XYZ file of C-alpha atoms in Angstrom:
617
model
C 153.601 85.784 69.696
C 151.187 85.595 72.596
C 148.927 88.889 73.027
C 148.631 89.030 76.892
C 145.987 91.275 77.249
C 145.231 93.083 80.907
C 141.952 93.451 82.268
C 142.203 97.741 81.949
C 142.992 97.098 78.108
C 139.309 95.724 77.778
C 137.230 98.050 76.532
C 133.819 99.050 77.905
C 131.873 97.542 75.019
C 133.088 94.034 75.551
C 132.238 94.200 79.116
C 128.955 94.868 78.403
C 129.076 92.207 75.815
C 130.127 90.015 78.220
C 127.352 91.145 81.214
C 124.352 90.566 78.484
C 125.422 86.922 78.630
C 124.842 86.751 82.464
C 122.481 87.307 85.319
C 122.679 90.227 86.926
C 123.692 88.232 90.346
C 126.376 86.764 88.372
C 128.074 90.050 86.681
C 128.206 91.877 89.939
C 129.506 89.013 91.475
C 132.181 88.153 89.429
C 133.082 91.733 88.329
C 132.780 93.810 91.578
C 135.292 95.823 93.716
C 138.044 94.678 90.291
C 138.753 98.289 89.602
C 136.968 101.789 89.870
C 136.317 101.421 86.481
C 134.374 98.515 86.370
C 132.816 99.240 89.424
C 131.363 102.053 87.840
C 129.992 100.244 85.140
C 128.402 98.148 87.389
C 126.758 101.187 89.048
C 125.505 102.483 85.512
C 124.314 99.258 83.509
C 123.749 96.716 86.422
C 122.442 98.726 89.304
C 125.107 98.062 91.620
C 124.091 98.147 95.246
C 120.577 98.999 94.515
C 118.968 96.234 92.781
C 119.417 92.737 93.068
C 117.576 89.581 92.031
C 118.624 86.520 93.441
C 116.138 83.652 92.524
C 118.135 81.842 89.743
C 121.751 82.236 90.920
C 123.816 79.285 92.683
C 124.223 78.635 96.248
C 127.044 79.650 96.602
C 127.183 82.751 95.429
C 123.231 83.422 96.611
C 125.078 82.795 100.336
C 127.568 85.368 99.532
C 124.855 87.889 98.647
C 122.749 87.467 101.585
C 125.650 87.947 103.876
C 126.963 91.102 102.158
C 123.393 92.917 101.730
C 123.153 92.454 105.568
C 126.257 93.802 106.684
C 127.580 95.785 104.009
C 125.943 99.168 104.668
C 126.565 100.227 100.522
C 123.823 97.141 99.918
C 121.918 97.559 102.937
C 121.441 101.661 102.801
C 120.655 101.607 99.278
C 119.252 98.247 98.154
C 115.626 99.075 96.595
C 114.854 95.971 94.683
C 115.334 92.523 96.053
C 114.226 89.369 94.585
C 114.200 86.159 96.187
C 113.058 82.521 96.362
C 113.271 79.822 93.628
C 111.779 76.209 93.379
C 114.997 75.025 91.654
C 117.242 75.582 94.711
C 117.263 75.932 97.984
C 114.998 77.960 100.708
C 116.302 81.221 99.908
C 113.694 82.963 102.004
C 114.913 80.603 105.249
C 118.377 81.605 104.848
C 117.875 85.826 104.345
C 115.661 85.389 107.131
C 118.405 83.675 109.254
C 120.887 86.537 108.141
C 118.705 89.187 109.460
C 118.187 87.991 112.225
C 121.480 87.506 113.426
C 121.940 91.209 112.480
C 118.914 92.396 114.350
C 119.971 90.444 117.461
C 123.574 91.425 117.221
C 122.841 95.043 116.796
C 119.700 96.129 118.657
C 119.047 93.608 121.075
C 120.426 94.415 124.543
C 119.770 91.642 127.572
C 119.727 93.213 130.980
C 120.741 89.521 132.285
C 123.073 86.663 131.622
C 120.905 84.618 130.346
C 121.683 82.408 126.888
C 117.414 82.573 126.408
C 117.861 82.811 122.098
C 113.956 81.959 121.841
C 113.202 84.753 124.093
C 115.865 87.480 122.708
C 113.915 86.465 118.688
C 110.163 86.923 120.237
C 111.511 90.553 121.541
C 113.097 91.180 118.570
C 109.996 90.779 116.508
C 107.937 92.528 119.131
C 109.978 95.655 118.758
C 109.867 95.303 114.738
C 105.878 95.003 115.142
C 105.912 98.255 117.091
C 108.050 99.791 114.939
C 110.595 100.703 117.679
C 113.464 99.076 115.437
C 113.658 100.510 111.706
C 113.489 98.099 108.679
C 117.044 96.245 107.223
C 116.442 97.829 103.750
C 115.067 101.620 104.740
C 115.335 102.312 100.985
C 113.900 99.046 99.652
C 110.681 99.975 97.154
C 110.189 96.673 95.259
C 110.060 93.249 97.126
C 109.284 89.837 95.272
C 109.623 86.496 97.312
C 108.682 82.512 95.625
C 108.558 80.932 98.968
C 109.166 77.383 98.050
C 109.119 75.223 101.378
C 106.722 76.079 104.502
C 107.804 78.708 106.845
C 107.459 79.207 111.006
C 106.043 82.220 112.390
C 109.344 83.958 113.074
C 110.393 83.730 109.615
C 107.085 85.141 108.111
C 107.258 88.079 110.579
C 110.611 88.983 109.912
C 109.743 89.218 106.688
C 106.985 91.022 107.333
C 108.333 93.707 109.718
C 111.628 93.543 109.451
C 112.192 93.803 105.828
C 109.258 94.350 104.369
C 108.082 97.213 106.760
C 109.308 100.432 105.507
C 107.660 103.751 104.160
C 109.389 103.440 101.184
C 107.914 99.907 100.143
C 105.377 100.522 96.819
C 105.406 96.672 95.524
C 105.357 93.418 97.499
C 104.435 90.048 95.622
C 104.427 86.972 97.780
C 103.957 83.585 96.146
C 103.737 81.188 99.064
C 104.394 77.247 98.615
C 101.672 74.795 99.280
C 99.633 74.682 103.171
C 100.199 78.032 104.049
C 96.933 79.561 104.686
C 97.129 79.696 108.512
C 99.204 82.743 107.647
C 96.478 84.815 106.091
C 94.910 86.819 109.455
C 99.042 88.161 109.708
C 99.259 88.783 106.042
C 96.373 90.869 106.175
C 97.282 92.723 109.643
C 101.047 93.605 107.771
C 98.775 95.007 104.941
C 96.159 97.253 106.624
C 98.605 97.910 109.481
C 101.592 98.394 108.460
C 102.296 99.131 104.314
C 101.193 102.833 104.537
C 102.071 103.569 101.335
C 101.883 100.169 99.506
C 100.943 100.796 95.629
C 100.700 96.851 95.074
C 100.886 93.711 96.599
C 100.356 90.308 95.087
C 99.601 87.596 97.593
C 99.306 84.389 96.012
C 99.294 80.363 96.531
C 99.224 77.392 94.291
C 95.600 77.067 92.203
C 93.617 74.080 93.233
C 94.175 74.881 96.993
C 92.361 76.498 99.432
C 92.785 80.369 99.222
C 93.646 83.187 101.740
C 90.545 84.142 104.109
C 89.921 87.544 105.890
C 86.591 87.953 108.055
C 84.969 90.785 108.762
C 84.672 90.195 112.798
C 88.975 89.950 112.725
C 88.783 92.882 110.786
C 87.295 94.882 113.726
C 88.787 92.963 116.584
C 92.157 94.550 115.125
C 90.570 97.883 114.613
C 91.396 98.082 110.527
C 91.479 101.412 109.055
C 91.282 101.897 104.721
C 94.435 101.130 102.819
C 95.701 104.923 101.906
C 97.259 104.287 99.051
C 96.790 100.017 98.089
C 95.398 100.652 93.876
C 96.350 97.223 92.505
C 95.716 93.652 93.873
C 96.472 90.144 92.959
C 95.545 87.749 95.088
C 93.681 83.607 95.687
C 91.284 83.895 98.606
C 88.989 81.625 99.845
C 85.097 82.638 98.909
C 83.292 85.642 98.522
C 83.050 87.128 102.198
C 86.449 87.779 101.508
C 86.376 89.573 98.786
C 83.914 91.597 100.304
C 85.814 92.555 103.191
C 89.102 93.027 101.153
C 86.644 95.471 98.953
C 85.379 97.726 101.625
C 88.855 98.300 103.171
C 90.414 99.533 99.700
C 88.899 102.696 98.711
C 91.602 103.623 96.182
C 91.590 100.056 94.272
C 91.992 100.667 90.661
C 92.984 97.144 89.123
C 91.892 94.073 90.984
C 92.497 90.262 89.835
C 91.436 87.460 92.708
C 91.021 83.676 92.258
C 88.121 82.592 94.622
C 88.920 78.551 96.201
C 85.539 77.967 96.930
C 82.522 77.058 94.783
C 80.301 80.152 94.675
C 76.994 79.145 95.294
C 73.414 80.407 96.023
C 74.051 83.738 98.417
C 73.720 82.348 102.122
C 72.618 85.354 104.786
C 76.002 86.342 105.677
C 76.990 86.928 102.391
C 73.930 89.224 101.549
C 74.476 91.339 104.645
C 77.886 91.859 103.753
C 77.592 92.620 100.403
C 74.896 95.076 101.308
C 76.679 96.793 104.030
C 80.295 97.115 102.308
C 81.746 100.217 100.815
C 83.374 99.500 97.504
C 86.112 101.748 95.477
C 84.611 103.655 93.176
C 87.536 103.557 90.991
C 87.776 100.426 90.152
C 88.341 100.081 86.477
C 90.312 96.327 85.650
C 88.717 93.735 87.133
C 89.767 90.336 86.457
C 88.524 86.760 87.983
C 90.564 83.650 87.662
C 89.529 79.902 87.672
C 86.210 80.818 89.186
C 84.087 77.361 90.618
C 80.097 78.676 89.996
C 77.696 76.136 90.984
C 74.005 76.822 89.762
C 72.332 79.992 90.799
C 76.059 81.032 92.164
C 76.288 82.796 88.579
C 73.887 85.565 90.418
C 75.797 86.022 92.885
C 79.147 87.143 90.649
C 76.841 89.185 88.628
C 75.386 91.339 92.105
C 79.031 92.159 92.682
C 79.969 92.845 89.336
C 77.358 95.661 88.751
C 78.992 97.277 91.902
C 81.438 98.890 89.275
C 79.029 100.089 86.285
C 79.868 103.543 86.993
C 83.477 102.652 86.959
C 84.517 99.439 85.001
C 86.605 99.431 81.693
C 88.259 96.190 81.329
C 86.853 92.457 82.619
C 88.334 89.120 82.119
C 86.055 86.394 83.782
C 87.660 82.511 83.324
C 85.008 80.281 85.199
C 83.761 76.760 84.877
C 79.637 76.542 85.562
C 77.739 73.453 86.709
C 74.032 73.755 86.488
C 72.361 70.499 87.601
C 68.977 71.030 86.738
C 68.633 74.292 85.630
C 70.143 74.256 81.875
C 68.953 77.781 81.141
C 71.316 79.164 83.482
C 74.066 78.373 81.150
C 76.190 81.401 80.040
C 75.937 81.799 76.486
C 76.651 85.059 74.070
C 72.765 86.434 74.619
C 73.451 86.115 78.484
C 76.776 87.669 77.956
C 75.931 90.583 75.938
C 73.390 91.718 78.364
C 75.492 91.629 81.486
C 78.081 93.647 79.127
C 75.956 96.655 78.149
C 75.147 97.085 81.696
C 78.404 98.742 82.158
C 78.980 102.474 81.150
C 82.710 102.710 80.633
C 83.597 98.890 79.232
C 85.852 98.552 76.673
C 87.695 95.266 77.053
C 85.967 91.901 77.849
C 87.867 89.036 77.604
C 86.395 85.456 79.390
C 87.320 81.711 78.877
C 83.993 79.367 80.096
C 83.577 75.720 80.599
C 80.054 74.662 81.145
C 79.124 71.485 82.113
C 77.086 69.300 80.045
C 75.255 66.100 80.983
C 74.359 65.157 77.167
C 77.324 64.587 74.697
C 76.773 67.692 72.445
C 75.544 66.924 69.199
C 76.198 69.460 66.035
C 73.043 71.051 66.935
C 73.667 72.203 70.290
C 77.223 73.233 69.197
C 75.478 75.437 66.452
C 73.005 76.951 69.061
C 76.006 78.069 71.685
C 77.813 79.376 68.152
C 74.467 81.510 67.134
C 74.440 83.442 70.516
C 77.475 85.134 69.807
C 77.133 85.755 65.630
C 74.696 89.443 66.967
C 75.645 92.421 66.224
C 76.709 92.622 69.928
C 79.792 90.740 68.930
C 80.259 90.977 65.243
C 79.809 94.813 64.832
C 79.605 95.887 68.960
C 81.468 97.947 71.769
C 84.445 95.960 71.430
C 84.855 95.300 67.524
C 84.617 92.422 65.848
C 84.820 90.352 68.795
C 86.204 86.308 67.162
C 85.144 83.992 69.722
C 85.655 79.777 69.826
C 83.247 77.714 71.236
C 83.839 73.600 71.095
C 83.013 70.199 73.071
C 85.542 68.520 75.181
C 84.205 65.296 75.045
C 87.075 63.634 77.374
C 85.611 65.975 80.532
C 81.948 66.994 78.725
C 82.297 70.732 78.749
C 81.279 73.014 76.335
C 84.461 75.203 76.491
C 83.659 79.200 74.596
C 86.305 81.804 74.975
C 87.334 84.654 73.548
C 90.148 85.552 71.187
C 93.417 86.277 71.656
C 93.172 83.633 75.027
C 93.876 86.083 77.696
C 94.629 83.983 80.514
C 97.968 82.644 80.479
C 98.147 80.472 83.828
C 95.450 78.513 82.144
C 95.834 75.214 80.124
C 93.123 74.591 77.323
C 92.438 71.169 77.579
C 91.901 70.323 73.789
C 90.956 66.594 72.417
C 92.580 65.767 69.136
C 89.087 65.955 67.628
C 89.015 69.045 66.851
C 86.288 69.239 64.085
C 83.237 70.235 66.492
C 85.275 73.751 66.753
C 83.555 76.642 65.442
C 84.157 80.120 65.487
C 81.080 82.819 65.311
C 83.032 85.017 62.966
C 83.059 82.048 59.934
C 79.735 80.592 60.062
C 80.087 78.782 55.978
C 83.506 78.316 56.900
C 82.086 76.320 60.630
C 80.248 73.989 57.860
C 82.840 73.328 55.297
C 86.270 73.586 56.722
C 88.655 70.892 57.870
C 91.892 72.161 57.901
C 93.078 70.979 61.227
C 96.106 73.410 61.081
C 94.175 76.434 60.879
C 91.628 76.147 63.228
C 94.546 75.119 65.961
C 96.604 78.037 64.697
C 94.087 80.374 65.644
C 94.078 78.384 68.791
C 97.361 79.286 70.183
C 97.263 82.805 69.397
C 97.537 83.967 72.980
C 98.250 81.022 74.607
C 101.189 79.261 76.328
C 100.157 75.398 77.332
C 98.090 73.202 75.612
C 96.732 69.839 77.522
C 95.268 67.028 75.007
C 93.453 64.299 77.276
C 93.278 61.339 74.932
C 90.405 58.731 75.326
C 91.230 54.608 75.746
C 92.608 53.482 72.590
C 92.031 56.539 70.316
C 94.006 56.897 67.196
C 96.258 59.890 66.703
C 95.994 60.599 63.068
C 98.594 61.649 61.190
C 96.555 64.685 60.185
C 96.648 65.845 63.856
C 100.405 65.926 64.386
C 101.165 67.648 61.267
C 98.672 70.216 62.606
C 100.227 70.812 65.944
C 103.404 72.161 63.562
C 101.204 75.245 62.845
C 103.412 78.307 63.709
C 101.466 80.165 65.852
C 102.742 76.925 68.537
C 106.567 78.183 68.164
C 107.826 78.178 71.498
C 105.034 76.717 73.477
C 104.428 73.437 75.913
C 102.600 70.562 74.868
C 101.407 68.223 77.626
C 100.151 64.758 76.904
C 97.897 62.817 79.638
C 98.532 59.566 80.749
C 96.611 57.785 77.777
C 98.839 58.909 75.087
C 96.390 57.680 72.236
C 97.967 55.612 69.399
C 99.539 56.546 66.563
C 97.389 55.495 63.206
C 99.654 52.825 61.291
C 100.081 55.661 58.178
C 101.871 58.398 60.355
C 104.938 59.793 58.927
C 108.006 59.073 60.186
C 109.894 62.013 59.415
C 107.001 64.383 61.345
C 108.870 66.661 63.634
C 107.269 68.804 66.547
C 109.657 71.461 65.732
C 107.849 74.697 67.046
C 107.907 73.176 70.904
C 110.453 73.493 73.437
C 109.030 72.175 76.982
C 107.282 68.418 77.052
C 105.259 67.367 79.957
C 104.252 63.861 80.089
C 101.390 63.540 83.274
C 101.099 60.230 85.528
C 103.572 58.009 83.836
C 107.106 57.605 82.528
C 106.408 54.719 80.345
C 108.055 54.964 77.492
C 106.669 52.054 75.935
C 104.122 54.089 73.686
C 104.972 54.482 69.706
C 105.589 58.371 69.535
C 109.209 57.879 68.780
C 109.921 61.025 71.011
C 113.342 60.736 69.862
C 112.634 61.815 66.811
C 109.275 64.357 67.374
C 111.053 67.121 69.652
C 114.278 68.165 68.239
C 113.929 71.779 69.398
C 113.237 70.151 73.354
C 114.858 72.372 75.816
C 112.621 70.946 78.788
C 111.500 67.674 79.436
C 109.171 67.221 83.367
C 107.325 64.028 83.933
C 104.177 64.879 86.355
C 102.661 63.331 88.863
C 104.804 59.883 88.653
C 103.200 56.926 90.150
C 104.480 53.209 90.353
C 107.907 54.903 89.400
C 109.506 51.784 90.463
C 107.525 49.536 87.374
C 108.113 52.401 84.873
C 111.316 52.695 85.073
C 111.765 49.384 82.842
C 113.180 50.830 80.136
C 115.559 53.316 82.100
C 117.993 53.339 79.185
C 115.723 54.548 76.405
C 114.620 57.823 78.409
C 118.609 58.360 78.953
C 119.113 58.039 75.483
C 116.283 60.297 74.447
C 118.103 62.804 77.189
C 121.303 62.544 75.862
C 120.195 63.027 72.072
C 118.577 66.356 73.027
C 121.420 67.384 75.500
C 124.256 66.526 72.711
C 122.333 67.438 69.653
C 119.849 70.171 70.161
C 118.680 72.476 73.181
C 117.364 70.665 76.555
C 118.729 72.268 79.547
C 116.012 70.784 82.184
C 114.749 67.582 83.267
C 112.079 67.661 86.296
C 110.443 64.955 88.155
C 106.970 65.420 90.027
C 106.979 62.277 92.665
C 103.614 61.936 94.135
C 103.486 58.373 96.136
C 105.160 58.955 99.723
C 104.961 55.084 100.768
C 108.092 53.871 98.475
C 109.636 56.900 99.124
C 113.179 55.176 99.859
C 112.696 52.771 96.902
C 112.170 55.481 94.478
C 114.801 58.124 95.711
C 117.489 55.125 95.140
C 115.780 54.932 91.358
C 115.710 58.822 90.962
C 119.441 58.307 91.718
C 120.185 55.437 89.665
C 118.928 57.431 86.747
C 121.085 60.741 87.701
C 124.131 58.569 88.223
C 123.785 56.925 84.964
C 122.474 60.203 82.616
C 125.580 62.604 84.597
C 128.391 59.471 84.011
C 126.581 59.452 80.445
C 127.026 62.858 79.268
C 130.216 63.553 81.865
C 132.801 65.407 79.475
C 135.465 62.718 78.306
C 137.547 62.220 75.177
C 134.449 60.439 73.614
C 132.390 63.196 74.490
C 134.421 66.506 74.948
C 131.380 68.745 74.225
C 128.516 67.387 76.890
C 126.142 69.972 77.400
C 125.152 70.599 81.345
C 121.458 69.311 82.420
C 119.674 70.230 85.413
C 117.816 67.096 86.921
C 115.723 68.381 89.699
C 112.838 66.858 91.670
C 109.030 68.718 91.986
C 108.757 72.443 91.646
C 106.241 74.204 89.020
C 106.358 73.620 85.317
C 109.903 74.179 83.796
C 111.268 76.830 82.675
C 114.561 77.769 80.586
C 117.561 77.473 82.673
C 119.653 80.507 82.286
């Protein structure tokens, strides 16, 4: 007898059963406007016409959501979270902006002639947002996140800027732009001193390694800037240090600050020491954090003038910096340095920092020993902050000595580690330093607090067996282990039957050889991602095509991977390398197609560039 059970007859629990399962895009999408009941539900659990996070649905049903939040007024009167933009699919950020402004056009815009001028009718338009004679889409909108993952026009950023994101109700806005997108930095700014009267935060942020967002002081007054009312946390990548200066005086109510600077800071030039002279600076500044800082030389002065701006105030500071002093080796930050420039400040309590100083010797055990000494004072050992454990080692593939503290605080930074890891040393276990070899420990307390780990092998080195088993430590559970383009050799002794079980996202950098003896086949069995960086000559390493789809399918069939990503970087073959790229898909989708051989293929996303991979929902 067949049980034919209607949709009232399900009870509320197994809806919500059901909705845990699913994105929050997805459940209102599927399960809206059904009955009263359920739309109910949806108000209570899954914020129905109020919130709504779009980044990681489909196409389809992200083009049905940017339609209805327009001209639905239930979505567009009360909508006060939106989220938007993802590398995986398409511009999401071209297409909302399209939607508005058809609606801005259709419903505002009035044309005292005949003319079919559409250029002319959008530069109105976005004069009349800028002077606020039109409101904002979203008047209730509080929270707005955007990834911006292709290059925008002008139109689009400003009707993003003052058409959606231009209300008084607005507290949050984090941008993440793509890649080239600095020339938009004087109207980011103006939108932010101009027009976010009661911003609370903003995150403005581009990829690390490029050139950051720059304000100067002369645009500043040309536009006639007035303090930020109400601005108290920042996140942002800027170019160099006049910036932050500027960005400084014009925030008087900054409480929590975190800034990557592009440029090298270097020996103060005149500018700099005017500005940093003349400036006001907020006085309640108490979380400060810096981010991939470039100091060069006497540039370590510099950070430590502006620091000391914020003894009265400061509580918590996280520095992560690399230093290169050519000929002035004393200038090297070390735990006596350190300790000094701490007890300057009257309120710190938290002091976190990750340092990479450039050697020009290969450090012997002496040296090593000497860096290790400066922090085993009472400073650190017995001090302000505790017991404070701190790592200091030399990366002989780059020659840095690398000391940070512990737990690693700064999780959009990889560790480059080499696989010799017996020059590490900790200040907390001097007789332990001397005697201790236990590969798995010292790497253990490596991970704690941190997400990626980057080994750089040198030309021929042996990968001892000792090493793998190591990497199995459990403090690595869930982590992502990338491997550089010399992928070492495995010593003739390894175990077969070694399994990386604790990782679940491989990168492999500049190559997609697989003619290299790791057996990855066998290594990853918990793999749910799988991107190959930075490919070059893709056409002559794609030789052995069919081992990397049968790796694939054995993780897709057998265990977790969801994700595949490919980082192209040569342009010139471009047409060549596409028709490879879709070689491969057609052969690994025909591969793991469901058929009567294989009813129970998983689904694999195969996707092209992007950041590193994450977990497909």
């Amino acid at each position: 007898m067949v049980n034919n059970m209607k949709l009232e007859d399900i009870s509320n629990e197994l809806f919500l059963c059901i909705w845990d399962q699913l994105s929050m895009a997805d459940t209102i999408y599927s399960f809206s406007n059904l009955t009263t009941r359920i739309d109910c539900m949806l108000l209570k659990f899954c914020c129905l016409y109020n919130k709504l996070d779009l980044r990681y649905c489909s196409l389809s049903i992200f083009r049905y959501f940017s339609h209805q939040i327009i001209m639905k007024d239930e979505w567009r009167l009360n909508l006060t979270v939106l989220k938007i933009g993802n590398s995986y699919r398409c511009s999401q950020v071209i297409s909302l902006a399209d939607e508005v402004i058809q609606f801005f056009m259709k419903n505002y815009l009035i044309r005292k002639d005949n003319q079919n001028n559409n250029s002319s009718d959008l530069l109105h338009m976005i004069n009349l947002l800028k002077k606020k004679n039109v409101e904002p889409i979203f008047p209730q909108l509080n929270t707005l996140i955007v990834y911006q993952s292709i290059t925008m026009n002008e139109n689009c950023r400003d009707i993003f800027l003052y058409g959606i994101a231009c209300g008084s109700t607005l507290r949050t806005l984090n941008w993440r732009a793509c890649s080239y997108q600095t020339h938009h930095s004087e109207s980011f700014f103006d939108w932010l001193f101009q027009c976010s009267t009661n911003l609370h935060k903003y995150q403005l942020l581009n990829t690390l390694g490029e050139s950051g967002f720059e304000l100067s002081y002369q645009h500043t007054l040309i536009n006639s800037y007035q303090f930020h009312p109400s601005l108290i946390f920042l996140k942002i990548n800027i170019l160099n240090l006049s910036t932050l200066f500027v960005l400084l005086h014009y925030l008087p109510k900054l409480e929590w600050l975190d800034v990557h600077i592009s440029n090298p800071i270097e020996v103060e030039n005149d500018f700099n020491a005017h500005l940093s002279k003349t400036m006001d600076y907020p006085i309640k500044l108490h979380t400060l954090t810096f981010r991939a800082l470039n100091i060069q030389g006497r540039g370590c002065y510099e950070l430590e003038n502006l620091l000391l701006k914020f003894i009265q105030s400061l509580e918590s500071l996280s520095i992560s910096m690399y230093h290169r002093c050519d000929n002035e080796p004393d200038l090297n930050y070390n735990g006596y340095s350190l300790s000094i420039l701490c007890q300057k400040f009257l309120h710190l309590r938290s002091f976190h920092f990750a340092l990479q100083i450039q050697m020009f010797e290969k450090a012997d055990e002496n040296i090593i020993n000497n860096f290790v000494n400066t922090f085993s004072t009472p400073f650190w050992l017995n001090g302000p902050f505790g017991c404070k454990r701190i790592c200091v080692d030399f990366e002989q593939i780059y020659g840095w000595i690398q000391m940070f503290s512990l737990p690693f605080t700064f999780n959009d930074t990889t560790l480059f580690r080499s696989t010799d890891l017996t020059n590490i040393q900790f200040n907390t276990d001097l007789e332990e330093n001397q005697t201790s070899k236990h590969l798995s420990q010292k790497l253990e307390t490596l991970w704690f607090g941190m997400s990626r780990l980057f080994l750089p092998f040198d030309k021929n080195q042996i990968l001892s067996s000792v090493f793998v088993q190591a990497l199995r430590c459990p403090s690595s559970q869930g982590k992502t282990l990338v491997l550089s383009q010399k992928r070492g050799i495995m010593s003739e002794n390894i175990v077969n039957q070694i399994q990386l079980t604790h990782f679940n996202m491989l990168e492999l950098v500049d190559s997609i050889d697989t003619n290299i003896n790791y057996n990855l086949q066998d290594r990853f069995p918990q793999l749910r991602c799988l991107r190959l960086r930075s490919c070059k000559n893709i056409a002559s390493s794609w030789e052995n095509i069919d081992q990397w789809i049968s790796f694939i399918l054995t993780h897709i069939n057998e265990h977790q991977l969801t994700c595949v990503r490919f980082d192209f970087i040569e342009q010139e073959k471009k047409t060549t390398e596409m028709n490879i790229l879709d070689d491969f898909s057609r052969k690994l989708f025909t591969s793991f197609a469901p058929s009567t051989t294989n009813p129970n293929a998983r689904a694999v996303e195969v996707v092209e560039g992007g950041p590193p991979c994450k977990p497909v929902r």
